Coordinates of C-alpha atoms in Angstrom, one line a residue:
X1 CA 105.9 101.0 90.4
X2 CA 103.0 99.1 89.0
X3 CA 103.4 95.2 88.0
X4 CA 102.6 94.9 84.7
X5 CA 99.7 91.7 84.6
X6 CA 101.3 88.8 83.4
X7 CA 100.9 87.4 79.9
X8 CA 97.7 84.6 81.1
X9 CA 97.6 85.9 84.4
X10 CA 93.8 85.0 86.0
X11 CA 91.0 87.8 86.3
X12 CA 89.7 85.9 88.6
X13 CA 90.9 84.2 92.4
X14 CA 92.8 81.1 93.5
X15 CA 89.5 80.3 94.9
X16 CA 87.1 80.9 92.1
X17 CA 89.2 79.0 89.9
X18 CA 87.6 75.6 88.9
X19 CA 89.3 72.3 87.4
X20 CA 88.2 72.2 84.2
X21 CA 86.0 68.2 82.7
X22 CA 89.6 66.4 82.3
X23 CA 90.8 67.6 86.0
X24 CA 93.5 70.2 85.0
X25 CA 93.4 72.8 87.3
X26 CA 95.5 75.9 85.5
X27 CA 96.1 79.6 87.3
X28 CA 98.5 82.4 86.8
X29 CA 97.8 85.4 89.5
X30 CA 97.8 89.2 87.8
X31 CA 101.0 89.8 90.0
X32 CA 103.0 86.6 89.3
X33 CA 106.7 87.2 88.5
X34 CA 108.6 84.4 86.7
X35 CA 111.8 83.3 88.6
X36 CA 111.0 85.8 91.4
X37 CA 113.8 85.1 94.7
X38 CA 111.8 83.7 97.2
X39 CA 113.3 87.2 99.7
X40 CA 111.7 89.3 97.3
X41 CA 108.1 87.4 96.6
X42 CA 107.6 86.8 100.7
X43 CA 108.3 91.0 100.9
X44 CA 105.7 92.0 98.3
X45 CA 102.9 89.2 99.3
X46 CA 103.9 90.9 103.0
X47 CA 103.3 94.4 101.2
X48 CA 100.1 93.7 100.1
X49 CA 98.7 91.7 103.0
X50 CA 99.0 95.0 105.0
X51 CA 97.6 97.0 102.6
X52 CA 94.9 94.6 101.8
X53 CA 93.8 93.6 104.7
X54 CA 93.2 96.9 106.8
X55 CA 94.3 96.6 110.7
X56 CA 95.5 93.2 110.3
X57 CA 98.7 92.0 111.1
X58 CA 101.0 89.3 109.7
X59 CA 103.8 87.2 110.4
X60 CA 106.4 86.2 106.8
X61 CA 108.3 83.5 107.0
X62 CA 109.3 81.2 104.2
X63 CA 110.6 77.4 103.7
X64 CA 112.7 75.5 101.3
X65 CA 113.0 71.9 100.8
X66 CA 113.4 69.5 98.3
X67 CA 110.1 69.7 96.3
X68 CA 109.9 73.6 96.2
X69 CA 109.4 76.5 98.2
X70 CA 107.1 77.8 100.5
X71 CA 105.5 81.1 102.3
X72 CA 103.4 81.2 105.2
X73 CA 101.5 84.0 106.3
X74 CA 100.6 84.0 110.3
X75 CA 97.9 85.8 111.7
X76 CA 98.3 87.8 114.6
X77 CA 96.1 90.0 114.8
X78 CA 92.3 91.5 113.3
X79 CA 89.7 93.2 114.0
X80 CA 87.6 90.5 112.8
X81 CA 86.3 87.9 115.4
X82 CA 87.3 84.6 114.2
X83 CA 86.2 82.3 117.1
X84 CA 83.7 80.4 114.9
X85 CA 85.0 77.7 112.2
X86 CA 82.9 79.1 109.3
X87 CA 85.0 82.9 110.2
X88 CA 88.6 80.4 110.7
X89 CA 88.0 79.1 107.1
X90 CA 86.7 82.4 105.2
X91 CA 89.0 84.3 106.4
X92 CA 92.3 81.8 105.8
X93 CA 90.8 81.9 102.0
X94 CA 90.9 85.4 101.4
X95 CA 94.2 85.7 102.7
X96 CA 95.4 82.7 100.5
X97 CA 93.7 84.2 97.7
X98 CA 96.0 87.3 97.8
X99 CA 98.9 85.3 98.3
X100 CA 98.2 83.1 95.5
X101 CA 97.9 86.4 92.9
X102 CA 101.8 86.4 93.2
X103 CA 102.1 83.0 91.8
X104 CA 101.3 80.2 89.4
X105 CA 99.7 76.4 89.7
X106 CA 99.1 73.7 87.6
X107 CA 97.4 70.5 89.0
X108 CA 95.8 67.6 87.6
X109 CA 95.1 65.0 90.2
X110 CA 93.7 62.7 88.1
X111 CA 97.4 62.5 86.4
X112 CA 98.8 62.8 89.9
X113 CA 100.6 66.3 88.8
X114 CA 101.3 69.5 90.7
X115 CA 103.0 72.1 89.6
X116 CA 103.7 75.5 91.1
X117 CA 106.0 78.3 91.5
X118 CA 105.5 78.3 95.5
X119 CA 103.1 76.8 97.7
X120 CA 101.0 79.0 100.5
X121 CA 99.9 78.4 103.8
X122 CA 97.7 80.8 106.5
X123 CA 97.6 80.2 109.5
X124 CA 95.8 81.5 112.6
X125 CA 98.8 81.8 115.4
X126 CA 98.2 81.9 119.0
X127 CA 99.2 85.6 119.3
X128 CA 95.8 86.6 117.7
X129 CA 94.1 84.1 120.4
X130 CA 95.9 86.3 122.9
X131 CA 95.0 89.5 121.3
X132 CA 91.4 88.7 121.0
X133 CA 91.5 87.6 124.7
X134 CA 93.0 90.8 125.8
X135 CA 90.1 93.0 124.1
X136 CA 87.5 90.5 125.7
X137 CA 88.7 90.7 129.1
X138 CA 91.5 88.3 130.8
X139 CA 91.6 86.4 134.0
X140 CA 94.7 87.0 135.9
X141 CA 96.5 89.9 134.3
X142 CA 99.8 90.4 135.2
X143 CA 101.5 94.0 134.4
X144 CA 104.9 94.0 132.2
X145 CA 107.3 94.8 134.3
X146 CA 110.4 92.3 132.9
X147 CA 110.1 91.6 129.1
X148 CA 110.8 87.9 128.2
X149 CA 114.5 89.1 126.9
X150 CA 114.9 90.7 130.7
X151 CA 113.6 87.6 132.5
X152 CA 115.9 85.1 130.0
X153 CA 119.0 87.4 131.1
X154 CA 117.6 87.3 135.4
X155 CA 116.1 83.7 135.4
X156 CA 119.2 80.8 136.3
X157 CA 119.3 77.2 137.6
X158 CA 117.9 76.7 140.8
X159 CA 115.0 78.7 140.7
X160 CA 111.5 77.4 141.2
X161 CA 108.4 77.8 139.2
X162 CA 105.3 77.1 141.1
X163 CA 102.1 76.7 138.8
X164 CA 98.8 78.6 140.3
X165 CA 96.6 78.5 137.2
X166 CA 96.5 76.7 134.7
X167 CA 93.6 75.2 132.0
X168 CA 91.4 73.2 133.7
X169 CA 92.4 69.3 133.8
X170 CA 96.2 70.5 134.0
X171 CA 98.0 67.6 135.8
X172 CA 100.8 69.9 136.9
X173 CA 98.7 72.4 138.9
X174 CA 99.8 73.8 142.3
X175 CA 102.8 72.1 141.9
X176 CA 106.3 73.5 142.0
X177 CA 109.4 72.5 140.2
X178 CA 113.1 73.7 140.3
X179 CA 114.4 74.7 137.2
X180 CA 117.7 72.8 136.3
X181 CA 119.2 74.4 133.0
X182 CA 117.6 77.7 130.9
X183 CA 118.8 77.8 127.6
X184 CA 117.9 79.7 124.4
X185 CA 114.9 78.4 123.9
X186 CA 113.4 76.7 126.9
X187 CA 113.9 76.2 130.4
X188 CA 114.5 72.7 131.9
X189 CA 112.7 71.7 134.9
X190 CA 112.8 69.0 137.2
X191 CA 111.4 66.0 136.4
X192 CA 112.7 66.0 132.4
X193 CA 110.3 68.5 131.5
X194 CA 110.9 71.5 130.0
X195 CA 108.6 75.1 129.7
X196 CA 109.5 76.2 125.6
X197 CA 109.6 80.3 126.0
X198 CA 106.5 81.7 123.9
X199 CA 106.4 85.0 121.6
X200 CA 107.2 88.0 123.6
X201 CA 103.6 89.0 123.3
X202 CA 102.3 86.3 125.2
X203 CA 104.6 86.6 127.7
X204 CA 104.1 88.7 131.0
X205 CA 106.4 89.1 134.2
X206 CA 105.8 91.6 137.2
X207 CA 109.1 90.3 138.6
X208 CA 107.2 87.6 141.3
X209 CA 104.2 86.6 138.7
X210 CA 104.7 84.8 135.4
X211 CA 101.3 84.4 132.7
X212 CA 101.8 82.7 129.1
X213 CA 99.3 82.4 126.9
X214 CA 98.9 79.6 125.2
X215 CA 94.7 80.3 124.0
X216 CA 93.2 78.5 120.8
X217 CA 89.9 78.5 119.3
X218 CA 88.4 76.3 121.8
X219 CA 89.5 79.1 124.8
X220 CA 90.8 82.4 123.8
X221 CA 91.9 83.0 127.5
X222 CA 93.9 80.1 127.8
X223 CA 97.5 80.7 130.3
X224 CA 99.5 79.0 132.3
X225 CA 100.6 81.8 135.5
X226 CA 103.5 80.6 137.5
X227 CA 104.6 82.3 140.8
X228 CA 108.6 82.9 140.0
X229 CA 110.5 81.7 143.1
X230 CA 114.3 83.1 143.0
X231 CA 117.2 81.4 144.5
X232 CA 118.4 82.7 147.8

């Protein structure tokens, strides 16, 4: 089923779209549907990422709160190497850009007014740093032998975690540290701090070796790799 384009929906993109000499800033995308359920927008702008962008892969999730709605459409992976600013920016503007063809937005901020059926967001997440570091080459792989669900079920209280690698500057490393509670989330460590579990993807476990990765922009290769030390 096509959408049919809605009545003063935009030829043209969120991004070509100029405020006009009094500041109103008016656009209507060509797949806007009014009172679309915010379920049913976030699976069509999720449809036509994927088949937009070709080899690129996305992450949907969406928030409410008390001044509207919102989608947000996470990066993970692409074939395109987006290391340098200028790439971070052109590339989070095309995406928006499709997004944006599913809704409307009316702004003047001279008049201090916004209006619009959802707000958007892209972002780059650290999965694609992770995937970009894996094609490059990655210091200290570790095979997976124990997915993170596995090593949640395996790792309890009183085992140790002792950091051998680690960004450089890293106050913690070569240190060890027992771990005092694992809960959903997390594991607590001696010391009041606690090591947040990452996305399965940037998670590795041999069984005796432990790698996150935690890369950015600024160091695509970025982990932290623990030696696991069970409880007798």
């Amino acid at each position: 089923m096509t959408d049919a384009n809605a009545p003063g929906a935009s030829a043209r993109l969120y991004s070509q779209t100029d405020h006009d000499e009094r500041g109103n800033f008016h656009y209507e995308g060509d797949l806007y549907r009014a009172g679309e359920a915010l379920p049913s927008l976030a699976s069509r702008i999720d449809r036509q990422l994927a088949q937009h962008f070709t080899g690129t892969s996305f992450a949907i999730r969406t928030e409410t709160f008390a001044g509207g709605r919102k989608v947000i459409a996470e990066i993970l992976d692409t074939p395109d190497d987006l290391t340098g600013r200028e790439a971070q920016d052109a590339f989070i503007v095309e995406v928006r850009d499709q997004m944006e063809r599913f809704g409307f937005t009316r702004t003047n901020p001279l008049q201090d007014f916004w209006s619009c059926s959802f707000y958007s967001e892209a972002r780059i997440g650290q999965a694609y740093w992770a995937a970009l570091a894996k094609r490059q080459g990655i210091r200290n792989p570790v095979d997976t032998v124990l997915s993170l669900a596995a090593f949640k079920k395996r790792v309890k209280a009183g085992d140790r975690l002792k950091l051998l690698d680690a960004p450089s500057g890293h106050r913690l490393l070569g240190t060890t540290r027992d771990i005092t509670e694992v809960r959903s989330g997390d594991l607590i460590l001696e010391g009041r701090s606690y090591l947040s579990f990452p996305r399965a993807s940037a998670f590795a476990c041999d069984g005796r070796l432990i790698r996150i990765a935690i890369g950015s922009q600024y160091g695509p290769d970025d982990h932290l790799l623990y030696e696991w030390l069970r409880a007798s």
